[in-house]
mmCIF file of C-alpha atoms in Angstrom:
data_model
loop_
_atom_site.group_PDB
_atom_site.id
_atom_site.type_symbol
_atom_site.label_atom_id
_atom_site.label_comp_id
_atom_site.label_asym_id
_atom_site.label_seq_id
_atom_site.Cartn_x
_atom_site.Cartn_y
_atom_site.Cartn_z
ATOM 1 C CA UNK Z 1 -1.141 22.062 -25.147
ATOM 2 C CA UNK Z 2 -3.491 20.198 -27.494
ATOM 3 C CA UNK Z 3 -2.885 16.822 -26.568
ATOM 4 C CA UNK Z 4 -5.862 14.044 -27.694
ATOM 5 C CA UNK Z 5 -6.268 13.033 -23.832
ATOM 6 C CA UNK Z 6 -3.982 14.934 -21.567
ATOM 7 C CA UNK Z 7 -2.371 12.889 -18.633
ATOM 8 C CA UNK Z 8 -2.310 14.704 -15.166
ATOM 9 C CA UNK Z 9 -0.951 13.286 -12.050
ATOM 10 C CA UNK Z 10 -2.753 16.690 -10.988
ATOM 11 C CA UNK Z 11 -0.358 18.952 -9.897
ATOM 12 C CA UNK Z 12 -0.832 20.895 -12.767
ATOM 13 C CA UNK Z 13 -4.746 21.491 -11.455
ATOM 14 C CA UNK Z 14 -3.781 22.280 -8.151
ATOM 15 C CA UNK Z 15 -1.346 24.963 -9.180
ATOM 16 C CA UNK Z 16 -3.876 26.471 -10.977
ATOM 17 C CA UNK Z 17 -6.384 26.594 -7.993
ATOM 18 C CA UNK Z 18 -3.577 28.021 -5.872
ATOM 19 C CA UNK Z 19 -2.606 30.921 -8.375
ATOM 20 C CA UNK Z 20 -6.351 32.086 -8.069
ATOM 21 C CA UNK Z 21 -6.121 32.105 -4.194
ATOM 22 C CA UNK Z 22 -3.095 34.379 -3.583
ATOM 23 C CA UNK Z 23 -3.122 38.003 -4.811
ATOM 24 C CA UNK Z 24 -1.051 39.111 -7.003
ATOM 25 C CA UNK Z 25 1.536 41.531 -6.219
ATOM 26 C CA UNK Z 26 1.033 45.228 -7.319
ATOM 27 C CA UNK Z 27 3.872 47.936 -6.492
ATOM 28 C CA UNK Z 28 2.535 51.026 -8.015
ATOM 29 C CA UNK Z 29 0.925 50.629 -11.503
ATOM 30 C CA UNK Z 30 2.984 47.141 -11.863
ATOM 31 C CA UNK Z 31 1.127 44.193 -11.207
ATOM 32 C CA UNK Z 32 3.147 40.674 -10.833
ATOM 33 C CA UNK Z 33 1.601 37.723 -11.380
ATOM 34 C CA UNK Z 34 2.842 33.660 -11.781
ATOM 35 C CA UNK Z 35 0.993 32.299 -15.389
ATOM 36 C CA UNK Z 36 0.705 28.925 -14.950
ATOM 37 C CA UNK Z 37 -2.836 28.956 -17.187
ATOM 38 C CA UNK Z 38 -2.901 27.354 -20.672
ATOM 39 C CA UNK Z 39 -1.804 29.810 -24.043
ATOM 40 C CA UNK Z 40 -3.763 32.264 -26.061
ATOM 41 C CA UNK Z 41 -4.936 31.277 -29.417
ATOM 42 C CA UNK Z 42 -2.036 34.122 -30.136
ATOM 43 C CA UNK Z 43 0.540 31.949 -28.370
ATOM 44 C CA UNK Z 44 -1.083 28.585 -29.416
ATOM 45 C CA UNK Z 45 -0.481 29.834 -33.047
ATOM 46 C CA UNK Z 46 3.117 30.701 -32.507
ATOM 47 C CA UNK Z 47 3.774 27.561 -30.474
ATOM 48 C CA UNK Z 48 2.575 25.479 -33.980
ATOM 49 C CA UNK Z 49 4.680 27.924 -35.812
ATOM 50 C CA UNK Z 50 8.007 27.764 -34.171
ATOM 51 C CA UNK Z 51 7.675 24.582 -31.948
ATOM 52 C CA UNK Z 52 5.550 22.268 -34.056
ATOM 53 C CA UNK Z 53 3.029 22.131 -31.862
ATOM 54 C CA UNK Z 54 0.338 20.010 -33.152
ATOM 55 C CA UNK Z 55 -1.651 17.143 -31.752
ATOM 56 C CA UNK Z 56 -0.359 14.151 -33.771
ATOM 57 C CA UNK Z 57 3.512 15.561 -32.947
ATOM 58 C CA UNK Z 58 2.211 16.387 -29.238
ATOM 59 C CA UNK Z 59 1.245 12.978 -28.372
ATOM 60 C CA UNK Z 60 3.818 11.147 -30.240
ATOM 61 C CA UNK Z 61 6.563 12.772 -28.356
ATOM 62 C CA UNK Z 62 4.337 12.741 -25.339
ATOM 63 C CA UNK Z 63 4.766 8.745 -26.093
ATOM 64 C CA UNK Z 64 8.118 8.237 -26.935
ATOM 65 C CA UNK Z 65 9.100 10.112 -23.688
ATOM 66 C CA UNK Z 66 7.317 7.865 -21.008
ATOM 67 C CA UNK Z 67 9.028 4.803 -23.042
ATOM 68 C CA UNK Z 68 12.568 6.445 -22.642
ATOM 69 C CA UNK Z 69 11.912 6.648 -18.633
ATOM 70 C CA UNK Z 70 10.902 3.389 -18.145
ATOM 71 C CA UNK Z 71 14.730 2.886 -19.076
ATOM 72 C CA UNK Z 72 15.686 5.184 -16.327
ATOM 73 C CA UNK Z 73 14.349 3.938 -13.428
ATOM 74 C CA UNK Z 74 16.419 5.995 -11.079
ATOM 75 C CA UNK Z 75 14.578 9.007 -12.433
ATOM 76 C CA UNK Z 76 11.560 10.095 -10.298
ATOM 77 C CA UNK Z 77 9.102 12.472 -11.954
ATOM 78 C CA UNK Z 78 5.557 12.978 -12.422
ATOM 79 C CA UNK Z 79 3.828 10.796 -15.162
ATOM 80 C CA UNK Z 80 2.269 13.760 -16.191
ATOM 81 C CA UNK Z 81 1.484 15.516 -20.177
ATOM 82 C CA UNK Z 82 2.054 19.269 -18.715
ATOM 83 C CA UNK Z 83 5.204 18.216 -16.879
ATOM 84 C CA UNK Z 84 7.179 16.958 -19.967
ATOM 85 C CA UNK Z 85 6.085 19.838 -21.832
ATOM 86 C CA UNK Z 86 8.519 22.046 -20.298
ATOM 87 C CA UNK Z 87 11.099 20.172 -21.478
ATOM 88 C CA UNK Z 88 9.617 19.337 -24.897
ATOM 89 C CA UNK Z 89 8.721 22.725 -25.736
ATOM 90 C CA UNK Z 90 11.904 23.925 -25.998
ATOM 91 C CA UNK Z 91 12.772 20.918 -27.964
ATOM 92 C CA UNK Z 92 10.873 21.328 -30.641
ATOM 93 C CA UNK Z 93 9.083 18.735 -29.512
ATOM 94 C CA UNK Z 94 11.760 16.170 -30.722
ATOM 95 C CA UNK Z 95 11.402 13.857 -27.569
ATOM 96 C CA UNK Z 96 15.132 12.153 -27.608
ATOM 97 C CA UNK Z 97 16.827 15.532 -26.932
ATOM 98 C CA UNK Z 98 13.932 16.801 -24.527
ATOM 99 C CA UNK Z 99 14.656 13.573 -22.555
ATOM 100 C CA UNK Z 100 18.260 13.788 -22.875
ATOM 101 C CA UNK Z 101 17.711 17.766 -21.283
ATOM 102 C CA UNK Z 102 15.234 16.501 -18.464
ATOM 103 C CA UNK Z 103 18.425 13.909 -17.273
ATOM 104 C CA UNK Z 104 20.811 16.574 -17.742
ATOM 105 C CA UNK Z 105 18.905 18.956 -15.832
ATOM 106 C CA UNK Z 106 18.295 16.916 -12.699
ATOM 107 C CA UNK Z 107 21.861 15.227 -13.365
ATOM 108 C CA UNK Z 108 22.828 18.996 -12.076
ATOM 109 C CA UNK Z 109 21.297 18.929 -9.289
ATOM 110 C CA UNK Z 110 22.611 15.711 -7.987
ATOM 111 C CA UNK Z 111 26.414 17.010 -9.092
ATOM 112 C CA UNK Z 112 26.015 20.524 -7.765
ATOM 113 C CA UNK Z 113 24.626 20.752 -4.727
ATOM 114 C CA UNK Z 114 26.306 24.051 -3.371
ATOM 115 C CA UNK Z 115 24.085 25.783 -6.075
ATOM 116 C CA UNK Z 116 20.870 23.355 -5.487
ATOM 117 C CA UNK Z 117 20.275 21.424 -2.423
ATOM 118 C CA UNK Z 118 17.268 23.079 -0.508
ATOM 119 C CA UNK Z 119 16.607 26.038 -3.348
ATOM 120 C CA UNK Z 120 13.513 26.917 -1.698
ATOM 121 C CA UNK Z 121 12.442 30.891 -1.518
ATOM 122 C CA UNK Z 122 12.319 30.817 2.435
ATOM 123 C CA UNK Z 123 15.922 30.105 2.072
ATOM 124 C CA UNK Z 124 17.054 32.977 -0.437
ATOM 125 C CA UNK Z 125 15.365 35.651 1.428
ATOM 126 C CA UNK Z 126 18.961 37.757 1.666
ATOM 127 C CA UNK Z 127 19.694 37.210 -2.254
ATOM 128 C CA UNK Z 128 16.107 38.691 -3.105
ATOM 129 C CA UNK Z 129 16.159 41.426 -0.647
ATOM 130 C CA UNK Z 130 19.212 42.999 -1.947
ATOM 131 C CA UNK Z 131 17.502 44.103 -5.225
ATOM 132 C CA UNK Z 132 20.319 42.378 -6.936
ATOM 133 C CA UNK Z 133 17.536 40.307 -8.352
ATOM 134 C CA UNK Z 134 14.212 40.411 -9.588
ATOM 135 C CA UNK Z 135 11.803 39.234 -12.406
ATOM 136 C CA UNK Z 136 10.143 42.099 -14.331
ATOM 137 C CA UNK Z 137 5.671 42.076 -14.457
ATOM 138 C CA UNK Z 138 5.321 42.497 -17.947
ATOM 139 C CA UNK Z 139 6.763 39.967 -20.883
ATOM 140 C CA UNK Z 140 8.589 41.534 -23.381
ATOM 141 C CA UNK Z 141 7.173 42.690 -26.749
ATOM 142 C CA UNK Z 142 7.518 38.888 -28.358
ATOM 143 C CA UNK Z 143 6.475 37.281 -25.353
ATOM 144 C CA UNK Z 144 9.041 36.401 -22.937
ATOM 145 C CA UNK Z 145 9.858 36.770 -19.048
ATOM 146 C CA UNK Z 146 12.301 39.528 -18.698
ATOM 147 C CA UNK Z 147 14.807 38.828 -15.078
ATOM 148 C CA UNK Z 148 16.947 41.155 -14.666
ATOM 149 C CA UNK Z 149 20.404 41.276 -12.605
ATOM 150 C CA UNK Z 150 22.124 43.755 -10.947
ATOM 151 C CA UNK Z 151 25.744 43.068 -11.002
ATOM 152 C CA UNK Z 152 27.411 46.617 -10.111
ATOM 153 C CA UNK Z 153 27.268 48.991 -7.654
ATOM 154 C CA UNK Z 154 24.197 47.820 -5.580
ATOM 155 C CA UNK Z 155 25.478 44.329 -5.187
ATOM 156 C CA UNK Z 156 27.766 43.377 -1.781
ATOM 157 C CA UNK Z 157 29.516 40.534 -2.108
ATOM 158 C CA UNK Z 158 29.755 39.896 1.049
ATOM 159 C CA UNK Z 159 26.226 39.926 1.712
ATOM 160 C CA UNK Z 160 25.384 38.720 -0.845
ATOM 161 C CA UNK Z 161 27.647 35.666 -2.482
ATOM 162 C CA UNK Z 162 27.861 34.521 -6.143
ATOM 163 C CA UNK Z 163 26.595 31.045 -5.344
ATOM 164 C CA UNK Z 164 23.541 33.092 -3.259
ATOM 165 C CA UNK Z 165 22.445 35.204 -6.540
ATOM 166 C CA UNK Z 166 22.954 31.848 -9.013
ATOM 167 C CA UNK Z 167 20.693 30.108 -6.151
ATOM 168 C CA UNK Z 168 18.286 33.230 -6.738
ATOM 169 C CA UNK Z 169 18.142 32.616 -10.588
ATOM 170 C CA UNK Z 170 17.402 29.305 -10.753
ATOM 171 C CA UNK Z 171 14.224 30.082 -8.443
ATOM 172 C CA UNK Z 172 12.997 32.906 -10.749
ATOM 173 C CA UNK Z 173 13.387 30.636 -13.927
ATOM 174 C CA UNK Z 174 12.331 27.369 -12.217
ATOM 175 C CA UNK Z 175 8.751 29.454 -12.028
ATOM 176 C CA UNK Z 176 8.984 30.870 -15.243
ATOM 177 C CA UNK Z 177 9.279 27.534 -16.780
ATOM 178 C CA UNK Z 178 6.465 26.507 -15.515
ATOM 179 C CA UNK Z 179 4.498 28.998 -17.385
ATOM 180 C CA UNK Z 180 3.264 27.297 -20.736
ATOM 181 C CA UNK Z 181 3.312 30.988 -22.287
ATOM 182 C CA UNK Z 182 7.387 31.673 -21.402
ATOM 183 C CA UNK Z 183 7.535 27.899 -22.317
ATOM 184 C CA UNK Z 184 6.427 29.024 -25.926
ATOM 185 C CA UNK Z 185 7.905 32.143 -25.916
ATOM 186 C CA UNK Z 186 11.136 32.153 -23.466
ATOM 187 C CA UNK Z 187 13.308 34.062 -21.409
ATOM 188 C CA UNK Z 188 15.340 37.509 -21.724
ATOM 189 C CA UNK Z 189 17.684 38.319 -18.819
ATOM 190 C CA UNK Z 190 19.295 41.407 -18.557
ATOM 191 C CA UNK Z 191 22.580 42.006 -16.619
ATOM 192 C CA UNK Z 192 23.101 45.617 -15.180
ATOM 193 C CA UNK Z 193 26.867 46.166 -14.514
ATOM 194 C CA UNK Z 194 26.559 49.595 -13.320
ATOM 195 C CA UNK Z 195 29.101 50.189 -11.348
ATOM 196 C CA UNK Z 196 31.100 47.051 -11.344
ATOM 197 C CA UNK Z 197 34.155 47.538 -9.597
ATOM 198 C CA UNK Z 198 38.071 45.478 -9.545
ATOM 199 C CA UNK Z 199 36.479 44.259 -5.819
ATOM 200 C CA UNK Z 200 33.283 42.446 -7.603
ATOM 201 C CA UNK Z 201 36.053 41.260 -10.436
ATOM 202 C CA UNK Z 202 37.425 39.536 -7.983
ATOM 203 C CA UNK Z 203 34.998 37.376 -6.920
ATOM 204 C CA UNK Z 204 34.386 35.665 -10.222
ATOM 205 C CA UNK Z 205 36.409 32.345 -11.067
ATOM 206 C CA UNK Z 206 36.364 30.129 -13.498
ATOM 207 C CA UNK Z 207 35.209 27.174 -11.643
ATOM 208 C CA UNK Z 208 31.827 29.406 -11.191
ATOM 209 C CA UNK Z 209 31.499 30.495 -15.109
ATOM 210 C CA UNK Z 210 31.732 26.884 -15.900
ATOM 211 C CA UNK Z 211 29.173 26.096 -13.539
ATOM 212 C CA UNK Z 212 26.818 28.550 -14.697
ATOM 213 C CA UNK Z 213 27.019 28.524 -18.428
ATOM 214 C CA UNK Z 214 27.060 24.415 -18.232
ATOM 215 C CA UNK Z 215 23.333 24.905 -16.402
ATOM 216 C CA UNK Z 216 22.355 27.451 -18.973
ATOM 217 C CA UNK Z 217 23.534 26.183 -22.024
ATOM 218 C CA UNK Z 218 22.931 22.298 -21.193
ATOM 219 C CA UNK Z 219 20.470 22.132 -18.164
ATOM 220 C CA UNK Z 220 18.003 24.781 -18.225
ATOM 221 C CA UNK Z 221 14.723 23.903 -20.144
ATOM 222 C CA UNK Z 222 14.063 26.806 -21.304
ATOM 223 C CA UNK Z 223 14.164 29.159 -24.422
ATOM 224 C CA UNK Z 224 17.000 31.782 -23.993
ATOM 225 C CA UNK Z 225 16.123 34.218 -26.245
ATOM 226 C CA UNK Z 226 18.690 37.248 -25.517
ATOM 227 C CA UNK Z 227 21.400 37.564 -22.810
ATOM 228 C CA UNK Z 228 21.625 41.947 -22.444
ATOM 229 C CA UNK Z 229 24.412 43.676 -21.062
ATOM 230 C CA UNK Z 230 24.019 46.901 -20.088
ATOM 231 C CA UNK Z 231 25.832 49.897 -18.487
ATOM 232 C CA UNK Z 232 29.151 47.867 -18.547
ATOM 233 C CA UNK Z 233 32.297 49.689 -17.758
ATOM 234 C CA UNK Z 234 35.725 48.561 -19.232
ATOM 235 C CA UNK Z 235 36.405 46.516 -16.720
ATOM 236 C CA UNK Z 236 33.738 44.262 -17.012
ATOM 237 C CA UNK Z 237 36.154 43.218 -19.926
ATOM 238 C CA UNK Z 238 38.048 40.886 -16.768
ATOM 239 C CA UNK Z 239 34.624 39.738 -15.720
ATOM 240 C CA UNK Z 240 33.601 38.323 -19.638
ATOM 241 C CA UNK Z 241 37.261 36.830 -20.450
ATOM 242 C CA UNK Z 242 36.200 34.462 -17.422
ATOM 243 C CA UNK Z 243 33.255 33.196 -18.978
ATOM 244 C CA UNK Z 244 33.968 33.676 -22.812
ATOM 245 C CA UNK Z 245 35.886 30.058 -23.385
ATOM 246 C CA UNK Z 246 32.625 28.390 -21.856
ATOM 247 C CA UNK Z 247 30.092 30.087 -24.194
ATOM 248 C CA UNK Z 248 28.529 28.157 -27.314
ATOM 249 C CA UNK Z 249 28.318 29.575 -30.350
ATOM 250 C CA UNK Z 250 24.441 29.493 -30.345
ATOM 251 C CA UNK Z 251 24.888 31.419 -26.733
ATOM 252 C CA UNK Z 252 27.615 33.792 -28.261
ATOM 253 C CA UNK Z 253 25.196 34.677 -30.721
ATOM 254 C CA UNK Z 254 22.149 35.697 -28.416
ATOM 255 C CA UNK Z 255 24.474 37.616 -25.910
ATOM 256 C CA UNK Z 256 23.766 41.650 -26.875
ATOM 257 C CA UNK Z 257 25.822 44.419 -25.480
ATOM 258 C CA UNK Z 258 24.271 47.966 -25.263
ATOM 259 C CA UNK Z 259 26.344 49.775 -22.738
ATOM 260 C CA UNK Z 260 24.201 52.948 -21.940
ATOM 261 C CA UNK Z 261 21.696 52.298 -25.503
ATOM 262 C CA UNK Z 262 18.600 52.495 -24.306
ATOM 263 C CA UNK Z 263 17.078 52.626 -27.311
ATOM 264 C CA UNK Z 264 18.528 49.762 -28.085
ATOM 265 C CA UNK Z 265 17.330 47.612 -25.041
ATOM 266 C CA UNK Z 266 14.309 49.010 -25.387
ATOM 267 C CA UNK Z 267 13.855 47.362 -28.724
ATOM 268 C CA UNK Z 268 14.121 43.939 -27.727
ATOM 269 C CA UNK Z 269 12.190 44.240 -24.683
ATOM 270 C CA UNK Z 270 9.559 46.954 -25.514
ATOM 271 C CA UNK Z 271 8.431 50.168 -24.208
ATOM 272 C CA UNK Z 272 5.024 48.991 -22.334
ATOM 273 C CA UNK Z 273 7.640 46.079 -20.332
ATOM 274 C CA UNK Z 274 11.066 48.205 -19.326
ATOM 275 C CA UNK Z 275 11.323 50.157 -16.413
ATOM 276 C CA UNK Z 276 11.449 53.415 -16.435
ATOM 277 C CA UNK Z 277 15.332 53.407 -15.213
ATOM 278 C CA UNK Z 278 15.935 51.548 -18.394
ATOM 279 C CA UNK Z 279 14.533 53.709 -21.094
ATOM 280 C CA UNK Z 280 10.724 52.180 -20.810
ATOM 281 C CA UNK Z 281 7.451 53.652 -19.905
ATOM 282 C CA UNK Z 282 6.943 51.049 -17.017
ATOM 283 C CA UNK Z 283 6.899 53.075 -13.364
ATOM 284 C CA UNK Z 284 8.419 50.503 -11.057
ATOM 285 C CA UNK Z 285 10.537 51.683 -8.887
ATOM 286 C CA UNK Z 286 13.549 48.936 -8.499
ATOM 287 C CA UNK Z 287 14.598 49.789 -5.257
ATOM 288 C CA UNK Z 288 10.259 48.557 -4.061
ATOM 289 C CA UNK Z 289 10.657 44.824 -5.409
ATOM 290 C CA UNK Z 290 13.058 42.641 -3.872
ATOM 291 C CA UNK Z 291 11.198 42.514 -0.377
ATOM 292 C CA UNK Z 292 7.546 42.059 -2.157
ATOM 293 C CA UNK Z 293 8.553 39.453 -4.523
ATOM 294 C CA UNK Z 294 10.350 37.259 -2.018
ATOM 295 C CA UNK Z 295 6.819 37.120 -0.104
ATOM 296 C CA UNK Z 296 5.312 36.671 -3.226
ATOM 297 C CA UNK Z 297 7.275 34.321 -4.518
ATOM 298 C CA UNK Z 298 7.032 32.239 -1.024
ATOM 299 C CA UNK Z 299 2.986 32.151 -1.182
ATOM 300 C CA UNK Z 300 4.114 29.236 -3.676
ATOM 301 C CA UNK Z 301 6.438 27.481 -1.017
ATOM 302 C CA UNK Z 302 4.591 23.845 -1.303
ATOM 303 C CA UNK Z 303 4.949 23.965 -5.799
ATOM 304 C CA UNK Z 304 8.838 24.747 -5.167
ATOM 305 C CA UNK Z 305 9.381 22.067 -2.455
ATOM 306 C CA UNK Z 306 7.712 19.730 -4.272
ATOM 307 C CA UNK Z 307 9.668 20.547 -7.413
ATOM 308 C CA UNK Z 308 12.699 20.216 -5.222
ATOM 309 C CA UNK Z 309 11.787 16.394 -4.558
ATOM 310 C CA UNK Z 310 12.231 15.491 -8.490
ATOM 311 C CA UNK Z 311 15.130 13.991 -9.703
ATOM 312 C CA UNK Z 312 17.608 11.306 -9.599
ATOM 313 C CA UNK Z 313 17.780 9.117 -6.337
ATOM 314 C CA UNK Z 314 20.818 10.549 -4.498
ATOM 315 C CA UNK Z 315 23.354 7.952 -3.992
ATOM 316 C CA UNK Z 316 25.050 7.346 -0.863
#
């Protein structure tokens, strides 16, 4: 971010010192890793490209979004440059609606609590050790975090709720949008319906698909850049109808369903980045992740709680 004179309450820094003290996590060949550094000159270009991302737009917005807080004093965040760049950056850098996502965002968390109140990794241990859940190591061929979900046959629901894997989600992309890189470049998330069955249909309401797609298509600061659906049977049909009258039209549009293409998955996401199981060239076995990157994932425990503590004042 090529702001004149950054402003860093310092958080930023001290993520960056503890990324460099824990290991990353390696299963096999694989090698995960959170990205919290600044972009390439690859990424910086493509940032100016697409976002607008230059230092006269960068600091007026950077401006014009510390005057729209000090109108929204109930708000508490950091007075810090890298922190509103999450939500700017998938703004375009247009500071009204990147401010008007930030209080939507935390508005969320104050009106849905079930999905939000302590989302800490300690707490989602069950969710992530299922395997119903996981980010991939590798970004896809244009750049973004791949997180896949496994909706079919290996989930249990009841060991493993709805609510629980939404919980697990919103941890996975709360770190990836921390990552200036998957800020610039955003997020794919594939859904794996293998073996989805009448007794996960059930399970779904539309109270939940509301939920969700209000968080995604209002809330989450991030850009979406595909939505892939593979291995569905028919009967995921039951499971869509729930959600369809909730989807936008710029949603509809980014949601891609390949059944058993692999070919056609693997053109979105890359060879080099998808799993083996998925038509790739990337050996990581699925079944070796869940466990590994919940204790990887917790070696971050003080960045999440602290993230946790943003927001709107709860009322009593």
């Amino acid at each position: 971010m090529n702001s004149r004179n950054p402003i860093s309450c310092g958080s930023y820094e001290v993520t960056l010192k503890n990324v460099e003290k824990v290991p990353p996590l390696i299963i096999k060949s694989s090698v995960y890793k959170f990205e919290p550094q600044p972009v390439s000159p690859e990424i910086e270009e493509k940032a100016k490209n697409e976002l607008r991302e230059t230092v006269e737009i960068i600091d007026q917005a950077l401006a014009e979004m510390r005057t729209y807080l000090k109108d929204e004093p109930d708000l508490n965040v950091p007075d810090d440059d890298y922190f509103f760049a999450k939500f700017l950056r998938p703004c375009k850098w247009h500071a009204k609606p990147a401010f008007d996502l930030m209080k939507r965002f935390y508005r969320f968390r104050i009106n849905h609590p079930r999905y939000c109140e302590n989302l800490l990794p300690v707490n989602e241990h069950v969710t992530f050790s299922s395997g119903v859940l996981m980010s991939f190591p590798l970004r896809s061929k244009d750049g973004c975090r791949v997180v896949l979900v496994r909706g079919g046959k290996i989930w249990k629901p009841k060991e493993v709720s709805l609510d629980q894997i939404f919980r697990g989600l919103m941890l996975l992309l709360d770190a990836a949008i921390v990552e200036p890189t998957t800020q610039v470049c955003g997020i794919r998330v594939i859904l794996d319906m293998d073996g989805l069955s009448l007794s996960h249909v059930t399970y779904f309401t539309p109270s939940f698909a509301g939920a969700v797609l209000e968080w995604v298509q209002k809330c989450l600061p991030a850009r979406l850049k595909g939505v892939h659906i593979i291995n569905q049977p028919y009967i995921f049909n039951m499971v869509f109808a729930i959600f369809k009258p909730f989807i936008h039209e710029k949603l509809r549009k980014r949601v891609i369903f390949h059944g058993t293409d692999k070919a056609g998955l693997k053109s979105y996401i890359g060879a080099q980045a998808l799993p083996q199981k998925y038509g790739g060239d990337l050996d990581l076995p699925l079944e070796q992740v869940g466990e590994p990157l919940w204790n990887y994932l917790n070696q971050f425990h003080e960045e999440f709680e602290e993230s946790s503590k943003l927001g709107y004042t709860k009322k009593n």
